[in-house]
Tab-separated table of C-alpha atoms in Angstrom:
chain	number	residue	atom	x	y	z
A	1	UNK	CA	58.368	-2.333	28.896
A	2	UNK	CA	56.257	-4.620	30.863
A	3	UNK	CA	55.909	-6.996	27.773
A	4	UNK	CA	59.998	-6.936	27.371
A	5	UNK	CA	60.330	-8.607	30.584
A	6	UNK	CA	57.369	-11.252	30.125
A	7	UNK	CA	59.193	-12.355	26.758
A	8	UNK	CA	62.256	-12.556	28.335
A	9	UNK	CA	60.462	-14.627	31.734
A	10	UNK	CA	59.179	-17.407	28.462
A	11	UNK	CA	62.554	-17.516	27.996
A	12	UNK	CA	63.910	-18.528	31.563
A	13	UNK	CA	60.643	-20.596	31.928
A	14	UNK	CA	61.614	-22.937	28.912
A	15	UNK	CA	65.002	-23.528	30.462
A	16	UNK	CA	63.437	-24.361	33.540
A	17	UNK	CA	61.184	-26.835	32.270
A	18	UNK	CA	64.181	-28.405	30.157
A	19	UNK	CA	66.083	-28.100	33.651
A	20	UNK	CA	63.548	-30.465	35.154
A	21	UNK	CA	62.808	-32.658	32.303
A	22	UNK	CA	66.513	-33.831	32.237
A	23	UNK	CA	65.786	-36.195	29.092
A	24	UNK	CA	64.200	-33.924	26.802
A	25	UNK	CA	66.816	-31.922	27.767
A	26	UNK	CA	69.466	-34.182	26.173
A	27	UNK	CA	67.087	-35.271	23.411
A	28	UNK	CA	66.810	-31.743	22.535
A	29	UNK	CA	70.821	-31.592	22.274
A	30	UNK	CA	71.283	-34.105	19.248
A	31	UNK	CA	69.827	-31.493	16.221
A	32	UNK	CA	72.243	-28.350	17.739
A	33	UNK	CA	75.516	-30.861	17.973
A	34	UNK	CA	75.090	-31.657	14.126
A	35	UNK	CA	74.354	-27.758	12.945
A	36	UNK	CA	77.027	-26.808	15.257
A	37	UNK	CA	79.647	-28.664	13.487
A	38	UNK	CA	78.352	-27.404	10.125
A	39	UNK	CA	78.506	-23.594	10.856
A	40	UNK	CA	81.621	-23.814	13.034
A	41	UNK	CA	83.292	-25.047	9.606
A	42	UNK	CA	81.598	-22.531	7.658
A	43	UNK	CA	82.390	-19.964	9.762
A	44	UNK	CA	86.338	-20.745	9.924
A	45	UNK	CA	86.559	-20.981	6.185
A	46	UNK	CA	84.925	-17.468	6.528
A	47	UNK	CA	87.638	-16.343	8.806
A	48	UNK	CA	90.565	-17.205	6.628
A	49	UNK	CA	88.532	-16.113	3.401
A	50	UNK	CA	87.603	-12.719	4.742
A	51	UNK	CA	91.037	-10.973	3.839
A	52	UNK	CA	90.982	-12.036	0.634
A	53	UNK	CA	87.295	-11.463	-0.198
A	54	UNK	CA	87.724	-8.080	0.523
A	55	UNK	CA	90.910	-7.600	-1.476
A	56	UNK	CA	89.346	-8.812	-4.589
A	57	UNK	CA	86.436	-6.578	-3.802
A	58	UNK	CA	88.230	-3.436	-3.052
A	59	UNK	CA	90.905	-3.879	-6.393
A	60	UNK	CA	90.906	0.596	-6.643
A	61	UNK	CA	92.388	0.462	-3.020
A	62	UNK	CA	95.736	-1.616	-4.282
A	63	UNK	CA	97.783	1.756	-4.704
A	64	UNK	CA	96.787	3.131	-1.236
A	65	UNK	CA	99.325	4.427	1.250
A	66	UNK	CA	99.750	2.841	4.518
A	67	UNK	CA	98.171	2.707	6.830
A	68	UNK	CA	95.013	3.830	4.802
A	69	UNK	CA	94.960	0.754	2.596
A	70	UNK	CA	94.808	-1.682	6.049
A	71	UNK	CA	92.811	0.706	8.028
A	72	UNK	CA	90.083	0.564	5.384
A	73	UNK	CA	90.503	-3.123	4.439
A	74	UNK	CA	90.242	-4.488	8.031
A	75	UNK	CA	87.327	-2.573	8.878
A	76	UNK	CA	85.708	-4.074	5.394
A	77	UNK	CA	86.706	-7.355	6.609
A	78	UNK	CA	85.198	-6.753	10.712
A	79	UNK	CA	82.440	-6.195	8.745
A	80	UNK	CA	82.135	-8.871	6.330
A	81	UNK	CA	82.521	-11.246	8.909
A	82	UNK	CA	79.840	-9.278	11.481
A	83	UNK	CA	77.391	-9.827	8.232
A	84	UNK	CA	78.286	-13.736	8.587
A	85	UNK	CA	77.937	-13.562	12.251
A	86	UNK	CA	74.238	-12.464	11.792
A	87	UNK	CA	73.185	-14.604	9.234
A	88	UNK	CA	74.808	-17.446	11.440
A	89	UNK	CA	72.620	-16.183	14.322
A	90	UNK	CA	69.593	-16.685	12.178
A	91	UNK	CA	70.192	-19.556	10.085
A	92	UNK	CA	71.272	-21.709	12.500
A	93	UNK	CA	67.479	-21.734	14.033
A	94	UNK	CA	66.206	-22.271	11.315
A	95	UNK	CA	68.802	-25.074	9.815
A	96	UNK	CA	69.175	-26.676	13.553
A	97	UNK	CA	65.009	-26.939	13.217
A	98	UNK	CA	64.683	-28.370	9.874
A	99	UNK	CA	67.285	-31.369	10.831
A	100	UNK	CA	65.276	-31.174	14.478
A	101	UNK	CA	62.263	-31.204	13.043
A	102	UNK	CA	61.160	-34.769	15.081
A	103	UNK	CA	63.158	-33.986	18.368
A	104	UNK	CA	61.770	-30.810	18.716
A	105	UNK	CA	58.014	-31.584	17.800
A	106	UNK	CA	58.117	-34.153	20.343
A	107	UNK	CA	59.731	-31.680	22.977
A	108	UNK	CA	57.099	-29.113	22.292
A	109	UNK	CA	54.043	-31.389	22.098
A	110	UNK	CA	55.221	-32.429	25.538
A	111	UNK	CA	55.325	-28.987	26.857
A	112	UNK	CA	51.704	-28.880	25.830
A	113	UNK	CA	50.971	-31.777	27.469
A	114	UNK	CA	52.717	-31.096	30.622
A	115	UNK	CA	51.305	-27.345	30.852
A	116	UNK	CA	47.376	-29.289	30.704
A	117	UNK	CA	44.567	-28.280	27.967
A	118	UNK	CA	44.843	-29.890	24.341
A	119	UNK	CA	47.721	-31.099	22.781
A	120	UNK	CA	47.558	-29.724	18.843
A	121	UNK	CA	48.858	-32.144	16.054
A	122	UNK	CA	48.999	-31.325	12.325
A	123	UNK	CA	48.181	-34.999	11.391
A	124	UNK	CA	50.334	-33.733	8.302
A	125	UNK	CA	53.084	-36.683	7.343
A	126	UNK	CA	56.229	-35.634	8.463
A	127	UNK	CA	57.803	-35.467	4.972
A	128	UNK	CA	54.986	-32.589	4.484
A	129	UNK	CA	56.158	-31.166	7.690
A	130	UNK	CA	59.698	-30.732	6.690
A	131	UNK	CA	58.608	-29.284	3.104
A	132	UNK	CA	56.298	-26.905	4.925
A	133	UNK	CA	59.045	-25.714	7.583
A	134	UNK	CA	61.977	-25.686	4.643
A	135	UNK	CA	59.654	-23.324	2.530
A	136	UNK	CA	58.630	-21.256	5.483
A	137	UNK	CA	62.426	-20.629	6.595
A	138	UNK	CA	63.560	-19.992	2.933
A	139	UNK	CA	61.033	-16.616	2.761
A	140	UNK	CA	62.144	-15.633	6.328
A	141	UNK	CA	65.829	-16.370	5.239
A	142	UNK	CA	65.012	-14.240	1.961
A	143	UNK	CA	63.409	-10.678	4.376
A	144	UNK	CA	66.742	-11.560	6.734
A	145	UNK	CA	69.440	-11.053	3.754
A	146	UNK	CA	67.246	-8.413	2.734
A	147	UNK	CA	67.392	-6.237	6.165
A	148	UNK	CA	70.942	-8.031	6.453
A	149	UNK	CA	72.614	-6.451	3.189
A	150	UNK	CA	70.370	-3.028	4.187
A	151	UNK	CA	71.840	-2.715	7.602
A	152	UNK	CA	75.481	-3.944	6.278
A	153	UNK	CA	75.283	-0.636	4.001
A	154	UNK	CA	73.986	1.459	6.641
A	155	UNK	CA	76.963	0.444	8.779
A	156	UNK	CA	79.059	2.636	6.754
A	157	UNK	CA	77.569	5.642	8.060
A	158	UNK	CA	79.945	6.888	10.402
A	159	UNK	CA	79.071	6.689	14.507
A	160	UNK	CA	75.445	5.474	13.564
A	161	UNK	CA	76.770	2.342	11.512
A	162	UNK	CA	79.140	1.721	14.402
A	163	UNK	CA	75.856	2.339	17.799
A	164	UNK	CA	72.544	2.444	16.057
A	165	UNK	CA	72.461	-0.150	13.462
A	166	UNK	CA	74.201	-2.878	15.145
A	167	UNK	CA	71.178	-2.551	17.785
A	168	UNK	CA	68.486	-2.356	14.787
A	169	UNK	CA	69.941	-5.537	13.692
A	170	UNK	CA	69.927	-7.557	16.922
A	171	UNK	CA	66.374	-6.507	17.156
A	172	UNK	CA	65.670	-7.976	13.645
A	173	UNK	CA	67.323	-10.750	14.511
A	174	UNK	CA	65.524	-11.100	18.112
A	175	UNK	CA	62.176	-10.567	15.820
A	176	UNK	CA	62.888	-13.167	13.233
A	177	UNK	CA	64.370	-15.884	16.189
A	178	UNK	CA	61.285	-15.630	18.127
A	179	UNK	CA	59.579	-16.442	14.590
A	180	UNK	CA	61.608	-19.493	13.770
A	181	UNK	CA	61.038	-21.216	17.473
A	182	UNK	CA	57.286	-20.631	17.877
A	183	UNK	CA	56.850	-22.244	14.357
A	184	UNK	CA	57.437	-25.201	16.391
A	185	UNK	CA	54.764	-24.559	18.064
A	186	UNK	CA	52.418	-22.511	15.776
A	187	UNK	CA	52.332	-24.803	12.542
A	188	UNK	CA	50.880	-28.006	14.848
A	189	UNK	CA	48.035	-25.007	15.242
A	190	UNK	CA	47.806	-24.773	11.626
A	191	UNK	CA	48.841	-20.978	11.831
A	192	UNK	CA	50.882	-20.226	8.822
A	193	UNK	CA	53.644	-18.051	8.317
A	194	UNK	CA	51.700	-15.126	7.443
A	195	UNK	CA	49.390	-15.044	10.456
A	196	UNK	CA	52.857	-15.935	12.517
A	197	UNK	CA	54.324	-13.000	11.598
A	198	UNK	CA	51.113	-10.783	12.109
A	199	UNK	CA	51.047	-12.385	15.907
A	200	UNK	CA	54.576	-11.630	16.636
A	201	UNK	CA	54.549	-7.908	14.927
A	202	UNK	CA	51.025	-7.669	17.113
A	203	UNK	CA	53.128	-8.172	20.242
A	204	UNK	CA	56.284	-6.711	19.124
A	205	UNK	CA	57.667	-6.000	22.771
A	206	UNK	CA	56.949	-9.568	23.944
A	207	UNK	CA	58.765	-10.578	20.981
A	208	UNK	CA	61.952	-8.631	21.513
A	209	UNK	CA	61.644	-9.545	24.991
A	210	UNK	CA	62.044	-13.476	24.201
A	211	UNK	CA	64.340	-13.097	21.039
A	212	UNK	CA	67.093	-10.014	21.727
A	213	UNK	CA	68.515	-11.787	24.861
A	214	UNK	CA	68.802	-15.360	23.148
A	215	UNK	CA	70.664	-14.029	19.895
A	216	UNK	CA	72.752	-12.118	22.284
A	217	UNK	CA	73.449	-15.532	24.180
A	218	UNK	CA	73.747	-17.413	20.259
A	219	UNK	CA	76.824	-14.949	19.871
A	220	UNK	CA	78.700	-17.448	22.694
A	221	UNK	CA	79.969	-20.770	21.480
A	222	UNK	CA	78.339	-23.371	22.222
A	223	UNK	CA	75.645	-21.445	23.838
A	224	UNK	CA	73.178	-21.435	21.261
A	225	UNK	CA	73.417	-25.777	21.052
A	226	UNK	CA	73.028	-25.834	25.357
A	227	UNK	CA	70.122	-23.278	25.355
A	228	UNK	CA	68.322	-24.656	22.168
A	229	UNK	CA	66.129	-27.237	24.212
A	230	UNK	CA	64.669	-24.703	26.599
A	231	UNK	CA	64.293	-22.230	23.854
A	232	UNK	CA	61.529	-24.254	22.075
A	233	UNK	CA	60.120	-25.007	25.483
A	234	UNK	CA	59.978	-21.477	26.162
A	235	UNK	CA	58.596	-20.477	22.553
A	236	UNK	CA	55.948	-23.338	22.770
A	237	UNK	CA	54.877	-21.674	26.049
A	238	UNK	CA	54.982	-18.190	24.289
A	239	UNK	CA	52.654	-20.023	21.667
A	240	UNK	CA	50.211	-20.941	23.858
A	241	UNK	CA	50.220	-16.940	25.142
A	242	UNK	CA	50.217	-15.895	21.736
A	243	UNK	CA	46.991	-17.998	20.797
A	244	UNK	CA	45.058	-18.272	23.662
A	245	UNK	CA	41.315	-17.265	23.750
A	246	UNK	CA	40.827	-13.625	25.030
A	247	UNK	CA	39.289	-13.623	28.478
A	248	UNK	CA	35.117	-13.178	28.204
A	249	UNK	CA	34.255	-9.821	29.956
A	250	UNK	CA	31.908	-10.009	32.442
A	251	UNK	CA	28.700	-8.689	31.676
A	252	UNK	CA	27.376	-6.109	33.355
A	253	UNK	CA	24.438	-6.466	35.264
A	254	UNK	CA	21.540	-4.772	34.299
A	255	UNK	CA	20.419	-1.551	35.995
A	256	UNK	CA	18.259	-1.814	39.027
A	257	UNK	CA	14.166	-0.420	37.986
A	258	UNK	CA	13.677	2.989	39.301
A	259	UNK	CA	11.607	2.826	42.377
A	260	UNK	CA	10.025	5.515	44.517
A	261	UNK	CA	9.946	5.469	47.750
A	262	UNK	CA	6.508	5.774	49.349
A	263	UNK	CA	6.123	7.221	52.883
């Protein structure tokens, strides 16, 4: 539980540090404006598309009686467009970072810089960057449809579809979040994706701590584009948690020699 809370104190600390760094603040702004736009299109063609999606998918429910044939067809559609909600949650990381990809280097490099010690570069072009970080989000956006389409079927399962899985799935969101913004961070370590993932599963509460409350604030409009900034300033501080050299234990003194006392 402890490690819940930590994540979650990364994340207040990177809006504080956005807070008092007013212009990186608004730097950080521009890449979220643009995917905003984007998804809040996508997601309104969704909206009026839902009804009918799920009428041409549900064809052996034409001849139902009312108020079955609604009933059924409306909680198809609630769910159809939850399923869009959550890959929205997760895409739009990933999608806001990729256009980002210079703003929010910059921002992170000078959270590095500002929190003392060295400040890691790549010294990769950034053409190679944005291939690197395209690829990387593709495979994470490949395991998210995957758990996505698993918990959408699960969610048929009647109380637990409707309690349980919804919570599994913001916590596989929260997981795969927290992955996207430390990558920031991470790659200019030359960590790849695999170790990523093996240092986020190997501090799974810390994780969940960071991620779970900021795809619970993405669900807001406009939230996710306002809290963006301090959420790679809060990853890039996770980062440097994540990575940092274990403290060296003390050694232990040797034992004292055996003496007798003489009299």
């Amino acid at each position: 539980m402890r490690d819940l809370s930590v994540g979650f104190g990364y994340l207040v600390k990177g809006q504080r540090w956005v807070g008092g760094h007013g212009r990186w603040f608004g730097f950080g702004l521009l890449p979220g404006l643009v995917t905003l736009v984007l998804y809040a299109a996508a997601l309104v063609g969704l909206g009026y598309g839902a009804d009918d999606l799920t009428g041409w998918a549900t064809p052996f429910a034409d001849d139902w009686s009312s108020p079955w044939q609604g009933l059924f067809r409306g909680f198809l559609t609630a769910l159809v467009f939850a399923f869009g909600l959550f890959i929205t949650v997760i895409t739009f990381t990933a999608v806001t970072l990729l256009i980002g990809q210079p703003f929010y280097e910059s921002l992170s490099e000078q959270v590095d810089r500002t929190e003392g010690g060295d400040v890691p570069e790549s010294g990769l072009p950034l053409w190679r960057e944005l291939w690197i970080s395209a690829r990387d989000s593709l495979r994470i956006l490949a395991r998210v449809v995957m758990y996505g389409v698993l918990l959408f079927a699960l969610g048929f399962i009647p109380v637990v579809g409707q309690t349980v899985v919804p919570a599994i799935g913001f916590c596989v969101s929260g997981f795969f979040l927290t992955h996207e913004l430390t990558s920031v961070a991470l790659q200019r370590r030359g960590i790849d994706m695999k170790e990523r993932l093996a240092l986020l599963r190997g501090r799974r509460m810390l994780t969940l701590g960071f991620g779970v409350p900021l795809t619970l604030s993405f669900l807001v409009p406009l939230v996710a584009v306002f809290l963006m900034p301090g959420a790679v300033a809060g990853a890039t501080l996770l980062a440097r948690d994540l990575v940092a050299p274990a403290e060296p234990e003390p050694a232990n003194p040797p034992p004292a020699p055996y003496s007798f006392n003489k009299d």
